[in-house]
């Protein structure tokens, strides 16, 4: 039995949080492998340093030294404190020389290298705290553990086969010897042995990659909320905890609404049917949300209603788009060139409507304007739109669901501006003006969530 436990930044953000997380690890049963984020605030601090482009390396480093050494001095003593300080100083020296190295800045992976330094420090701290509690534990960097990644800087994807081979060699033997490995989240090593990050918040994904690669029996994501809820409680005070849902539902919710889990976390565990639990490290007595393969029987039509505001609909009009075979492809290609996320898409004979974030409108238009003018009649933008995402297992296989849902939208006095239905059988997504979104979420929640 192998459990992978992933702890987020707030779960290792202070001495108390680290003690609580160490207790959770020590109290869990069977083989354990731990993946951790940087202490909260550390990745932001490093990225800010990179962005301001300032040269005050010493200031930047001393903030990190203080943050980690304060905790170490509080929780460790004697030999363990000495061994921690020695290894920590080594890593800090490496970081300092990296920051001072003018040449290194031209390396396309420099940013990945710097922003992943926080994880190298937090793993060291957590493994020493576990050792001080009498457990055998070692800190491993992603390079040492054998987490491999491919892709452009800042946008890595794990190479699951190579990672599996790497972890079998470097991590498995530790588990058999009852040693608890503490592995850095957020990045892997690329083909050239350079650190490549998985995008902001990517440690959740690292946890799932490790679980996949080790064929774990369970992945536990320990964070600072109780789990997924049926709606944002700031909008719907009667929102309830979701104790169980399937991978598809969780993926939609993670993507569109709740910031509980990084959306990329689902796929690596879904592939191998590994159950995933979201738990609160600050309240370990809470059961959390279990996400697995089963289609859990339920009476209510919806499991959850999420919304995402600050979106815009860009409508491209051109006569007979439908009869010009490559037209849609050309439009989509421009979106890809602009590098923006497309939240929904809908087409008619002569228009194609694209849903993007307000902040991406300018860049999207800049690229769409490069299309051949004979192809385009008009481009319109409607801003202040919100995407509503109604999620329920098997939702769209139920007859008459849309009629019921849009009936409730009508009662909230909202006009539906765009619909995206049928792409996923667990969610119905549609767009309403932002000023109606809260009323729509409440109306759907009141009618269709809960027993
Ligand atoms: N430390 C990284 C970040 O803040 C990764 C993570 O926390 O998941 O984005
Ligand atoms: Mg996180």
Coordinates of C-alpha atoms and ligand atoms in Angstrom, one line a residue:
X1 CA 0.0 0.0 0.0
X2 CA 1.5 3.3 -1.1
X3 CA 0.0 6.7 -0.3
X4 CA 1.2 9.9 -1.9
X5 CA 0.6 13.0 0.3
X6 CA 1.0 16.4 -1.2
X7 CA 1.2 19.5 1.0
X8 CA 0.6 23.0 -0.3
X9 CA 2.4 26.2 0.6
X10 CA 0.1 27.2 3.5
X11 CA 0.4 23.7 4.9
X12 CA 4.1 24.2 5.3
X13 CA 3.9 28.0 5.7
X14 CA 4.8 28.4 9.4
X15 CA 6.2 26.3 12.3
X16 CA 2.7 25.3 13.5
X17 CA 1.6 24.4 10.0
X18 CA 4.7 22.2 9.5
X19 CA 4.2 20.5 12.8
X20 CA 0.6 19.7 11.9
X21 CA 1.6 18.4 8.5
X22 CA 4.4 16.3 10.0
X23 CA 1.8 14.7 12.4
X24 CA -0.4 13.9 9.5
X25 CA 2.4 12.2 7.6
X26 CA 3.6 10.3 10.7
X27 CA 0.0 9.2 11.5
X28 CA -0.7 7.8 8.0
X29 CA -0.3 4.1 7.4
X30 CA 1.7 2.0 5.0
X31 CA 4.3 3.3 2.5
X32 CA 4.3 7.0 2.2
X33 CA 5.8 9.4 -0.3
X34 CA 5.4 13.2 0.3
X35 CA 5.4 16.0 -2.3
X36 CA 5.6 19.6 -1.1
X37 CA 5.2 23.2 -2.4
X38 CA 7.4 26.0 -1.3
X39 CA 6.5 27.8 2.0
X40 CA 3.7 30.2 1.2
X41 CA 4.9 33.4 -0.3
X42 CA 8.3 32.1 -1.3
X43 CA 7.5 31.4 -5.0
X44 CA 5.9 34.8 -5.4
X45 CA 9.0 36.4 -3.7
X46 CA 11.3 34.7 -6.2
X47 CA 9.2 35.6 -9.2
X48 CA 8.9 39.2 -8.1
X49 CA 12.6 39.4 -7.8
X50 CA 13.0 38.1 -11.4
X51 CA 10.4 40.6 -12.6
X52 CA 11.7 43.7 -11.0
X53 CA 15.0 42.8 -12.4
X54 CA 16.8 44.4 -9.5
X55 CA 20.2 43.5 -8.3
X56 CA 19.6 43.4 -4.6
X57 CA 20.4 39.7 -4.5
X58 CA 21.4 39.8 -0.8
X59 CA 18.1 41.3 0.2
X60 CA 16.1 38.7 -1.7
X61 CA 18.1 35.9 -0.3
X62 CA 18.1 37.1 3.3
X63 CA 14.2 37.1 3.3
X64 CA 14.3 33.4 2.5
X65 CA 17.0 32.6 5.0
X66 CA 15.1 34.3 7.8
X67 CA 11.8 32.6 6.9
X68 CA 13.2 29.1 6.9
X69 CA 15.8 29.5 9.7
X70 CA 13.2 31.0 12.1
X71 CA 11.2 27.8 11.7
X72 CA 14.3 25.6 12.0
X73 CA 15.4 27.3 15.1
X74 CA 12.0 26.9 16.7
X75 CA 11.5 23.2 15.8
X76 CA 15.0 21.7 15.6
X77 CA 17.9 21.5 17.9
X78 CA 21.3 19.8 18.4
X79 CA 22.6 17.6 15.6
X80 CA 19.5 17.9 13.5
X81 CA 19.6 21.7 13.5
X82 CA 23.3 21.5 12.6
X83 CA 22.7 19.1 9.7
X84 CA 19.7 21.2 8.5
X85 CA 21.8 24.4 8.6
X86 CA 24.6 22.8 6.7
X87 CA 22.5 21.6 3.8
X88 CA 20.4 24.7 3.8
X89 CA 23.5 26.9 3.6
X90 CA 24.6 24.9 0.6
X91 CA 21.4 25.4 -1.2
X92 CA 21.3 29.1 -0.3
X93 CA 24.9 29.5 -1.7
X94 CA 23.8 27.8 -4.9
X95 CA 20.9 30.2 -5.2
X96 CA 23.0 33.2 -4.4
X97 CA 25.6 32.4 -7.1
X98 CA 22.8 31.7 -9.6
X99 CA 21.3 35.1 -8.9
X100 CA 24.6 36.8 -9.3
X101 CA 25.6 34.9 -12.5
X102 CA 25.1 37.3 -15.4
X103 CA 25.6 34.5 -18.0
X104 CA 23.0 32.3 -16.4
X105 CA 20.2 34.9 -17.0
X106 CA 20.4 34.2 -20.7
X107 CA 19.5 30.5 -20.2
X108 CA 15.8 30.1 -21.3
X109 CA 15.3 27.9 -18.2
X110 CA 16.7 30.5 -15.8
X111 CA 13.3 31.6 -14.6
X112 CA 12.3 28.0 -14.0
X113 CA 15.4 27.4 -12.1
X114 CA 15.0 30.4 -9.8
X115 CA 11.3 30.0 -9.2
X116 CA 11.7 26.3 -8.2
X117 CA 14.2 27.1 -5.5
X118 CA 11.6 27.4 -2.8
X119 CA 10.7 23.8 -3.0
X120 CA 14.3 22.8 -2.5
X121 CA 14.2 24.6 0.8
X122 CA 10.8 23.5 2.1
X123 CA 11.5 19.8 1.5
X124 CA 14.7 20.1 3.6
X125 CA 12.8 21.6 6.4
X126 CA 9.9 19.2 6.5
X127 CA 12.2 16.1 6.3
X128 CA 14.3 17.4 9.3
X129 CA 11.1 18.0 11.3
X130 CA 9.9 14.5 10.6
X131 CA 13.3 13.2 11.7
X132 CA 13.1 15.1 14.9
X133 CA 9.8 13.3 15.5
X134 CA 11.6 10.0 15.2
X135 CA 10.8 9.1 11.6
X136 CA 13.4 8.3 9.0
X137 CA 13.0 10.7 6.2
X138 CA 15.1 12.2 3.3
X139 CA 14.6 15.2 1.2
X140 CA 14.9 14.6 -2.6
X141 CA 14.9 17.2 -5.4
X142 CA 13.0 16.3 -8.5
X143 CA 16.4 15.6 -10.2
X144 CA 17.3 13.2 -7.4
X145 CA 13.9 11.5 -7.4
X146 CA 13.8 11.2 -11.2
X147 CA 10.8 13.4 -12.2
X148 CA 11.2 14.0 -15.9
X149 CA 9.5 16.8 -17.8
X150 CA 9.3 18.0 -21.4
X151 CA 8.0 21.2 -22.9
X152 CA 8.8 25.0 -23.2
X153 CA 10.0 27.0 -20.2
X154 CA 7.3 27.5 -17.5
X155 CA 4.9 25.1 -19.2
X156 CA 6.3 21.6 -18.5
X157 CA 4.5 18.3 -18.7
X158 CA 5.7 15.2 -17.0
X159 CA 7.1 12.4 -19.0
X160 CA 5.3 9.7 -17.1
X161 CA 7.2 6.7 -18.5
X162 CA 10.6 8.1 -17.6
X163 CA 9.4 9.4 -14.3
X164 CA 8.0 5.9 -13.5
X165 CA 11.4 4.4 -14.2
X166 CA 13.2 7.1 -12.2
X167 CA 11.0 6.8 -9.2
X168 CA 11.2 3.0 -9.2
X169 CA 14.9 3.3 -9.0
X170 CA 15.3 6.2 -6.6
X171 CA 12.2 6.3 -4.5
X172 CA 10.8 2.7 -4.2
X173 CA 13.8 1.3 -2.3
X174 CA 13.4 4.1 0.3
X175 CA 9.7 3.1 0.8
X176 CA 10.7 -0.5 1.3
X177 CA 13.2 0.6 3.9
X178 CA 10.5 2.6 5.7
X179 CA 12.2 5.9 4.9
X180 CA 9.8 8.7 4.1
X181 CA 10.9 10.6 0.9
X182 CA 10.0 14.3 0.8
X183 CA 10.1 15.3 -2.9
X184 CA 10.0 18.8 -4.4
X185 CA 6.8 19.7 -6.2
X186 CA 6.3 22.2 -9.1
X187 CA 9.0 21.0 -11.5
X188 CA 10.9 18.2 -13.2
X189 CA 14.2 17.9 -15.0
X190 CA 14.1 18.2 -18.8
X191 CA 16.2 16.4 -21.5
X192 CA 19.1 18.7 -20.8
X193 CA 18.8 18.2 -17.0
X194 CA 17.5 21.7 -16.5
X195 CA 14.6 22.4 -14.0
X196 CA 11.3 22.9 -15.9
X197 CA 8.3 24.0 -13.9
X198 CA 4.7 22.8 -14.4
X199 CA 3.1 26.3 -14.2
X200 CA 1.9 28.2 -11.2
X201 CA 0.3 26.0 -8.6
X202 CA 1.9 23.0 -10.3
X203 CA 2.8 21.1 -7.1
X204 CA -0.7 19.5 -7.1
X205 CA 0.1 18.1 -10.5
X206 CA 3.5 16.9 -9.2
X207 CA 1.7 14.9 -6.5
X208 CA -0.5 13.3 -9.2
X209 CA 2.5 12.5 -11.4
X210 CA 4.3 10.8 -8.5
X211 CA 1.2 8.8 -7.6
X212 CA 0.8 7.7 -11.2
X213 CA 4.5 6.8 -11.6
X214 CA 4.5 4.8 -8.4
X215 CA 1.2 3.1 -9.1
X216 CA 0.1 4.5 -5.7
X217 CA -3.1 3.3 -4.0
X218 CA -4.2 6.8 -3.1
X219 CA -3.3 10.5 -3.6
X220 CA -4.0 12.9 -0.8
X221 CA -3.9 16.6 -1.5
X222 CA -3.5 18.5 1.8
X223 CA -4.5 22.1 1.5
X224 CA -6.2 24.9 3.6
X225 CA -9.8 24.3 2.8
X226 CA -12.2 21.4 3.7
X227 CA -12.6 20.2 0.1
X228 CA -14.9 21.0 -2.8
X229 CA -18.2 22.8 -2.2
X230 CA -21.5 22.8 -4.0
X231 CA -21.0 26.5 -4.7
X232 CA -18.8 29.4 -3.5
X233 CA -20.1 30.0 0.0
X234 CA -19.6 33.8 -0.4
X235 CA -22.3 33.6 -3.1
X236 CA -24.4 30.9 -1.7
X237 CA -24.4 30.7 2.1
X238 CA -26.2 27.4 2.1
X239 CA -23.5 25.7 0.0
X240 CA -22.6 22.2 1.2
X241 CA -19.4 20.2 1.2
X242 CA -19.1 17.6 -1.5
X243 CA -18.0 14.4 0.1
X244 CA -17.7 12.3 -3.1
X245 CA -17.6 12.9 -6.9
X246 CA -16.1 11.5 -10.0
X247 CA -13.0 12.6 -11.9
X248 CA -14.9 14.3 -14.7
X249 CA -16.9 16.5 -12.3
X250 CA -13.8 17.4 -10.3
X251 CA -11.9 18.3 -13.5
X252 CA -14.7 20.7 -14.7
X253 CA -15.0 22.3 -11.3
X254 CA -11.3 22.7 -10.8
X255 CA -11.0 24.3 -14.2
X256 CA -13.9 26.7 -14.1
X257 CA -14.5 27.5 -10.5
X258 CA -13.1 26.5 -7.2
X259 CA -9.4 27.1 -6.7
X260 CA -9.3 24.0 -4.5
X261 CA -7.1 21.9 -6.9
X262 CA -5.0 22.6 -9.9
X263 CA -7.0 21.3 -12.9
X264 CA -4.1 19.3 -14.3
X265 CA -4.0 17.1 -11.1
X266 CA -6.9 14.9 -12.3
X267 CA -5.5 13.3 -15.4
X268 CA -2.5 11.4 -14.1
X269 CA -4.6 9.8 -11.4
X270 CA -7.6 9.2 -13.5
X271 CA -5.5 7.3 -16.0
X272 CA -4.6 4.7 -13.4
X273 CA -7.9 4.8 -11.3
X274 CA -6.1 6.2 -8.3
X275 CA -8.5 7.7 -5.8
X276 CA -7.8 11.3 -4.9
X277 CA -8.7 12.9 -1.6
X278 CA -8.7 16.7 -0.9
X279 CA -8.1 17.3 2.8
X280 CA -7.6 20.3 5.1
X281 CA -4.2 20.1 6.9
X282 CA -5.5 22.7 9.4
X283 CA -8.6 20.6 10.2
X284 CA -7.5 17.0 9.7
X285 CA -10.7 15.8 11.5
X286 CA -12.7 16.8 8.4
X287 CA -13.4 14.1 5.9
X288 CA -12.6 16.2 2.8
X289 CA -13.7 15.3 -0.7
X290 CA -13.1 11.9 -2.3
X291 CA -12.7 12.0 -6.0
X292 CA -12.7 8.6 -7.8
X293 CA -14.1 6.6 -10.7
X294 CA -17.4 5.5 -9.3
X295 CA -20.6 7.1 -10.5
X296 CA -21.9 7.8 -7.0
X297 CA -25.6 7.4 -6.8
X298 CA -27.4 10.6 -6.0
X299 CA -30.8 12.1 -6.2
X300 CA -30.1 15.7 -6.8
X301 CA -29.6 16.8 -10.4
X302 CA -26.5 19.0 -9.9
X303 CA -23.5 18.4 -7.7
X304 CA -22.2 21.9 -7.9
X305 CA -22.6 25.3 -9.6
X306 CA -19.5 27.4 -10.3
X307 CA -19.1 30.7 -12.1
X308 CA -16.2 32.6 -13.7
X309 CA -16.6 36.3 -14.2
X310 CA -14.5 38.8 -16.2
X311 CA -15.0 37.2 -19.5
X312 CA -15.8 38.6 -23.0
X313 CA -17.5 37.1 -26.0
X314 CA -15.7 37.9 -29.3
X315 CA -17.9 37.3 -32.3
X316 CA -16.4 37.0 -35.7
X317 CA -18.9 37.4 -38.6
X318 CA -18.2 36.4 -42.1
X319 CA -20.7 35.3 -44.7
X320 CA -21.0 31.5 -44.9
X321 CA -18.3 30.5 -42.4
X322 CA -19.9 27.1 -42.5
X323 CA -19.3 26.7 -46.2
X324 CA -15.6 27.7 -46.1
X325 CA -13.9 24.6 -44.8
X326 CA -10.7 26.2 -43.5
X327 CA -12.2 29.3 -42.1
X328 CA -12.9 28.0 -38.5
X329 CA -9.4 26.5 -38.5
X330 CA -7.8 29.9 -39.5
X331 CA -9.7 31.7 -36.7
X332 CA -8.7 29.1 -34.1
X333 CA -5.1 29.3 -35.3
X334 CA -5.1 33.0 -34.6
X335 CA -6.3 32.3 -31.0
X336 CA -3.5 29.8 -30.6
X337 CA -1.0 32.4 -31.9
X338 CA -2.3 34.9 -29.3
X339 CA -1.7 32.2 -26.7
X340 CA -5.0 32.8 -24.9
X341 CA -7.3 30.4 -23.2
X342 CA -10.6 29.7 -24.9
X343 CA -13.3 29.1 -22.4
X344 CA -16.0 28.2 -24.9
X345 CA -16.7 28.4 -28.5
X346 CA -19.9 28.3 -30.5
X347 CA -20.7 28.6 -34.3
X348 CA -23.5 29.4 -36.6
X349 CA -23.7 29.7 -40.4
X350 CA -22.0 33.1 -40.5
X351 CA -20.6 33.7 -37.0
X352 CA -18.2 32.1 -34.6
X353 CA -18.3 33.2 -31.0
X354 CA -15.3 32.9 -28.7
X355 CA -15.2 33.2 -25.0
X356 CA -12.0 34.7 -23.5
X357 CA -10.8 36.5 -20.4
X358 CA -11.3 40.3 -20.4
X359 CA -7.6 40.7 -20.1
X360 CA -7.0 38.7 -23.3
X361 CA -9.3 40.6 -25.5
X362 CA -6.8 43.0 -26.8
X363 CA -4.2 40.4 -27.7
X364 CA -6.9 38.2 -29.3
X365 CA -8.2 41.1 -31.5
X366 CA -4.6 41.9 -32.5
X367 CA -4.2 38.5 -33.9
X368 CA -7.7 38.2 -35.4
X369 CA -7.1 41.4 -37.3
X370 CA -4.3 39.7 -39.2
X371 CA -6.9 37.5 -41.0
X372 CA -7.5 38.3 -44.6
X373 CA -10.0 41.2 -44.7
X374 CA -12.0 39.4 -47.4
X375 CA -12.7 36.7 -44.9
X376 CA -14.0 38.9 -42.1
X377 CA -17.1 41.2 -42.2
X378 CA -17.1 42.2 -38.6
X379 CA -15.7 41.5 -35.2
X380 CA -17.8 42.4 -32.1
X381 CA -16.9 42.3 -28.4
X382 CA -19.3 41.9 -25.5
X383 CA -17.6 42.3 -22.2
X384 CA -18.7 41.8 -18.6
X385 CA -19.8 38.3 -19.2
X386 CA -19.7 35.4 -16.7
X387 CA -19.5 31.7 -17.5
X388 CA -21.8 29.5 -15.4
X389 CA -20.7 25.9 -15.0
X390 CA -23.4 23.5 -13.8
X391 CA -21.9 20.1 -12.9
X392 CA -23.5 16.8 -12.2
X393 CA -22.5 13.2 -12.9
X394 CA -24.2 12.0 -16.1
X395 CA -26.0 15.3 -16.3
X396 CA -26.5 15.5 -20.0
X397 CA -27.8 11.9 -20.4
X398 CA -30.8 12.9 -18.4
X399 CA -33.7 13.9 -20.6
X400 CA -35.0 17.4 -20.2
X401 CA -32.1 18.7 -18.1
X402 CA -31.4 21.8 -20.3
X403 CA -35.1 22.8 -20.2
X404 CA -35.1 22.7 -16.4
X405 CA -31.8 24.5 -16.0
X406 CA -32.7 27.3 -18.4
X407 CA -36.1 27.6 -16.7
X408 CA -34.2 28.4 -13.5
X409 CA -32.1 30.9 -15.4
X410 CA -35.2 32.6 -16.8
X411 CA -36.5 32.9 -13.2
X412 CA -33.3 34.8 -12.3
X413 CA -34.3 37.1 -15.1
X414 CA -31.0 36.5 -17.0
X415 CA -30.5 36.3 -20.8
X416 CA -28.3 33.5 -22.0
X417 CA -25.6 34.9 -24.3
X418 CA -23.8 31.7 -25.3
X419 CA -24.2 28.0 -24.6
X420 CA -21.6 25.2 -24.6
X421 CA -23.4 21.9 -24.2
X422 CA -22.5 18.4 -25.0
X423 CA -18.7 18.7 -25.0
X424 CA -18.6 17.1 -21.6
X425 CA -21.4 14.8 -20.3
X426 CA -20.9 16.1 -16.7
X427 CA -21.3 19.8 -17.2
X428 CA -23.6 22.4 -18.9
X429 CA -21.8 25.7 -19.4
X430 CA -23.4 28.9 -20.5
X431 CA -22.7 32.6 -20.4
X432 CA -24.8 35.3 -18.8
X433 CA -24.1 39.0 -18.1
X434 CA -22.0 39.3 -15.0
X435 CA -24.5 41.4 -13.1
X436 CA -27.0 38.5 -13.3
X437 CA -24.5 35.7 -12.6
X438 CA -24.9 35.6 -8.8
X439 CA -28.7 35.4 -9.1
X440 CA -28.3 32.6 -11.6
X441 CA -26.0 30.6 -9.4
X442 CA -28.3 31.0 -6.4
X443 CA -31.3 30.0 -8.4
X444 CA -29.7 26.8 -9.8
X445 CA -28.3 25.9 -6.4
X446 CA -31.6 26.4 -4.6
X447 CA -33.5 24.2 -7.2
X448 CA -31.1 21.4 -8.1
X449 CA -28.4 20.9 -5.5
X450 CA -28.9 18.9 -2.3
X451 CA -31.5 16.4 -1.2
Ligands
LIG1 N1 5.2 26.9 -5.3 C1 4.6 26.9 -6.6 C2 3.7 28.1 -6.8 O1 3.5 28.8 -5.9 C3 3.9 25.6 -6.9 C4 2.8 25.3 -6.0 O2 2.7 25.9 -4.9 O3 1.9 24.5 -6.3 O4 3.1 28.2 -7.9
LIG2 MG1 -1.0 25.3 -4.0

